[in-house]
XYZ file of C-alpha atoms in Angstrom:
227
model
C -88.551 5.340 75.921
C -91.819 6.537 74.474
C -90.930 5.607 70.883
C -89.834 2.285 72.621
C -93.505 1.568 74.359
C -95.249 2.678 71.713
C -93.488 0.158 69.732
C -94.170 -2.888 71.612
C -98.018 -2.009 71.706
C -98.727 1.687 73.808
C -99.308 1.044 77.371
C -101.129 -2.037 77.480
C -97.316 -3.046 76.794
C -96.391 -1.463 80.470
C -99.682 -2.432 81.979
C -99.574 -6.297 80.534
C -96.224 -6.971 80.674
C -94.166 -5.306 82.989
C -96.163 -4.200 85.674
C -96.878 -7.672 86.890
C -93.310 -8.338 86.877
C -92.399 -5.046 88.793
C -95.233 -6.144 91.814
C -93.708 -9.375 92.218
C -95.686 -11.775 90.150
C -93.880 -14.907 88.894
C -95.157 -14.974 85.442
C -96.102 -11.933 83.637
C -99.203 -11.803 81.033
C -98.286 -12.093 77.188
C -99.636 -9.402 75.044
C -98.491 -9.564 71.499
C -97.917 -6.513 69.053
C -99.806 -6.254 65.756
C -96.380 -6.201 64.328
C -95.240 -9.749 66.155
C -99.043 -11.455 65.293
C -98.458 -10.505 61.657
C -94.532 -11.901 61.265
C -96.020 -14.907 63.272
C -98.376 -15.319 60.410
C -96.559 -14.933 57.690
C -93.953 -17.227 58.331
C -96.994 -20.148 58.137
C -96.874 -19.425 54.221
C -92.991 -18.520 53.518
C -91.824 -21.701 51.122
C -89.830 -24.218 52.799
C -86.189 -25.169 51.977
C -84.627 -27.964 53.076
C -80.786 -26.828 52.298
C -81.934 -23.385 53.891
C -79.736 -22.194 57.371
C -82.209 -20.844 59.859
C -81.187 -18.015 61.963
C -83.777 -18.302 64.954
C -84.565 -15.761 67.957
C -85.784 -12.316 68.859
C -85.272 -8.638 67.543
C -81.593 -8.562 67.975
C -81.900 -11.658 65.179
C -84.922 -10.172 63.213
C -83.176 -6.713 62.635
C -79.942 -8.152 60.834
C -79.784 -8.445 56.952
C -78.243 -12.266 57.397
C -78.672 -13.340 53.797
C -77.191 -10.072 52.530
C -74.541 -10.105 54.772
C -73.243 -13.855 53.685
C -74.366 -13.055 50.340
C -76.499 -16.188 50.727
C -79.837 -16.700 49.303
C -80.882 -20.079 50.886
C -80.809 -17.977 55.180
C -83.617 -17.183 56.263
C -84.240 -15.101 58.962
C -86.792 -16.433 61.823
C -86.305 -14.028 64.488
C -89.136 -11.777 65.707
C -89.618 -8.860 68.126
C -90.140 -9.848 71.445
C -89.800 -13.295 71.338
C -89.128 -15.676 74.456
C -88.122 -19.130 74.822
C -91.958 -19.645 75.438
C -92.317 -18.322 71.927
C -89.870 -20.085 70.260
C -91.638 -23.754 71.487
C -94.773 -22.541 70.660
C -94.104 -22.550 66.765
C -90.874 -24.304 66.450
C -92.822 -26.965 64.291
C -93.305 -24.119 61.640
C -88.833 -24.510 61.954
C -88.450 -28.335 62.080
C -90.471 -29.412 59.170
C -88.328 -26.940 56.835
C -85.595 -30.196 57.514
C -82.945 -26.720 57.762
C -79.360 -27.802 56.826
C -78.372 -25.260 60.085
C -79.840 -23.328 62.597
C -77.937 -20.631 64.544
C -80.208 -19.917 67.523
C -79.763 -17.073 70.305
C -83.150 -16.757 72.610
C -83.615 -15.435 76.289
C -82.454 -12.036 76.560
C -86.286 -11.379 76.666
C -87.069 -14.159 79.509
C -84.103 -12.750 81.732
C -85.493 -8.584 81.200
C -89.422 -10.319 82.071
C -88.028 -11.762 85.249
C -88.128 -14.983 84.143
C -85.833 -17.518 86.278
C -82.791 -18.421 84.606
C -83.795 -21.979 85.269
C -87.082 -21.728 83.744
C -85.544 -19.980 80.547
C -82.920 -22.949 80.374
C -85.463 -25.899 80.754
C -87.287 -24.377 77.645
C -84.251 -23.737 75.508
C -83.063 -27.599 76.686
C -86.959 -28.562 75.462
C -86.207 -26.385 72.147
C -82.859 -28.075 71.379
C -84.583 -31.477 72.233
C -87.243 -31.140 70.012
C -85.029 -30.023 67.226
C -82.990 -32.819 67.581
C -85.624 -35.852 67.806
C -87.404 -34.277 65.205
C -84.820 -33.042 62.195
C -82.047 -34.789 63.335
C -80.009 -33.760 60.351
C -80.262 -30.540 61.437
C -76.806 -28.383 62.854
C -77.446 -26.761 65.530
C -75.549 -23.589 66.439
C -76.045 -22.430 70.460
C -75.333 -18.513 70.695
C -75.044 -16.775 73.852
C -76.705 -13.946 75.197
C -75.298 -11.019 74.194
C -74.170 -8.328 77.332
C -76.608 -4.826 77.921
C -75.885 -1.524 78.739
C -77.534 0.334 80.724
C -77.227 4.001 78.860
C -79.169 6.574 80.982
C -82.774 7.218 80.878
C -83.613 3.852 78.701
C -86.126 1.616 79.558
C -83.615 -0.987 80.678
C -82.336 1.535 82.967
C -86.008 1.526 85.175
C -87.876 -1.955 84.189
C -85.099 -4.832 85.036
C -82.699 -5.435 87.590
C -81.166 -7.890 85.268
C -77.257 -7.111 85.235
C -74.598 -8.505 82.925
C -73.552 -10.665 85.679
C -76.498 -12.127 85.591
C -76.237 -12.657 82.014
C -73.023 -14.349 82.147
C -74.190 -16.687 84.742
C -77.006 -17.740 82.399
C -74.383 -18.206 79.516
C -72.145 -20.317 81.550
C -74.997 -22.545 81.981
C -76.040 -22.392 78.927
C -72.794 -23.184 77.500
C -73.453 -26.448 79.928
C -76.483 -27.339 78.187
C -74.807 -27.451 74.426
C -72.461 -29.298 75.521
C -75.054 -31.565 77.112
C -77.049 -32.119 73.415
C -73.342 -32.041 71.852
C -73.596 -28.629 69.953
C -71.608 -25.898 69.053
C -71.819 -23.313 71.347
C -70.823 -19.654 69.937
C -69.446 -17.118 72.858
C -71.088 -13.227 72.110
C -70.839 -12.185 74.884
C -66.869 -11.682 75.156
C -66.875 -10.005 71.938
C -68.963 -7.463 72.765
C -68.108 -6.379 76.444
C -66.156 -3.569 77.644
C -66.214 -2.599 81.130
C -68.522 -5.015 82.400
C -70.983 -3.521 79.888
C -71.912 -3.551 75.919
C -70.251 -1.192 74.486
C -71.654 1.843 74.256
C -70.375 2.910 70.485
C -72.548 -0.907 69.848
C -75.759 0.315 70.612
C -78.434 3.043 70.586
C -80.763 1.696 73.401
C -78.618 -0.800 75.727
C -79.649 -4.043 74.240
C -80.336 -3.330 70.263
C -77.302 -3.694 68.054
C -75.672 -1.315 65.417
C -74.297 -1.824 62.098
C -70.480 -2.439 63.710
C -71.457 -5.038 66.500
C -73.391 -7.268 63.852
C -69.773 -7.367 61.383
C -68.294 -8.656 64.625
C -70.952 -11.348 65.245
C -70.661 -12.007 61.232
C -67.594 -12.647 61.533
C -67.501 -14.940 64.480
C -69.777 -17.165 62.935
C -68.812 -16.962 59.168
C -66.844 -20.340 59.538
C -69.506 -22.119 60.922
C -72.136 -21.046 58.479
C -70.097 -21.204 55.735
């Protein structure tokens, strides 16, 4: 858990960001890593490719080798550490004006484990999809649910969230609603990945971050669709 904090930015990380949610207040402050400030950055001045297939979300996107794993040159790999739906809308024009041939989205994991309402976290990813849609409407756009947690002893998800994989599956259900409200593909996860009523614990090292096995199974779920 200390590796973990330290990670995210020390304890300005616990003071910032999860204390305000742990004393009840509705929306807690932002404070950004070096780490996410720099990706942000550099993404301004990565070239733009207009057959390229986006894959677009938070660290459970960003720590994936997509390209390698299609054996694809033109994917690129948008997702960032810590990222929120907030996030997302906040530089989805640096996405849009790329023209992408695809993007395979999966964003809120982060909202739900702030305490952010599953409604709020919906009406942004319905203002993302919107937004991709008036603006690069050749795009594809590829819904993926929220993938399940597990909460291993003594990790941080363990004393920071009451969110439960209940919960989760609630939000997909209605997220599943709202692709099928724009008209998109929408790409269940979740099953593949739950055991017990948790994610599997040979999956993951930390509750929520994949390993090397679960991402073949998500590869492979997709591989038609990005192919």
């Amino acid at each position: 858990m200390a590796v973990f904090i330290y990670r995210r930015g020390g304890l300005s990380y616990i003071i910032l960001t999860k204390l305000p949610t742990i004393v009840g207040l509705k929306s807690p402050i932002r404070n950004y890593s070096a780490f996410y400030l720099q990706r942000k950055d550099l993404f301004n001045f990565l070239p733009n490719h207009k057959a390229s297939i986006i894959f677009l979300g938070d660290s459970i996107t960003a720590q994936c080798e997509w390209s390698e794993f299609f054996h694809n040159s033109i994917i690129k790999n948008r997702g960032l550490a810590g990222y929120r739906t907030d996030g997302i809308l906040a530089r989805l024009n640096q996405i849009v004006k790329m023209r992408p041939h695809k993007i395979f989205i999966m964003i809120g994991i982060n909202d739900l484990l702030a305490g952010v309402s599953a409604t709020d976290t919906l009406a942004n990813y319905s203002e993302i999809l919107k937004q991709i849609k008036q603006e690069s409407p050749e795009t594809k756009i590829f819904v993926q649910s929220v993938l399940p947690i597990n909460k291993l002893s003594r990790t941080y998800l363990t004393y920071f969230s009451p969110l439960t994989n209940t919960d989760i599956a609630e939000f997909n259900s209605r997220l599943k609603s709202t692709a099928e409200e724009f008209g998109l593909e929408y790409i269940d996860l979740y099953s593949l990945l739950i055991k017990d009523g948790k994610l599997m614990t040979s999956y993951t090292f930390d509750g929520l971050h994949l390993k090397g096995e679960a991402y073949v199974i998500w590869k492979e779920a997709i591989e038609r669709y990005v192919n």
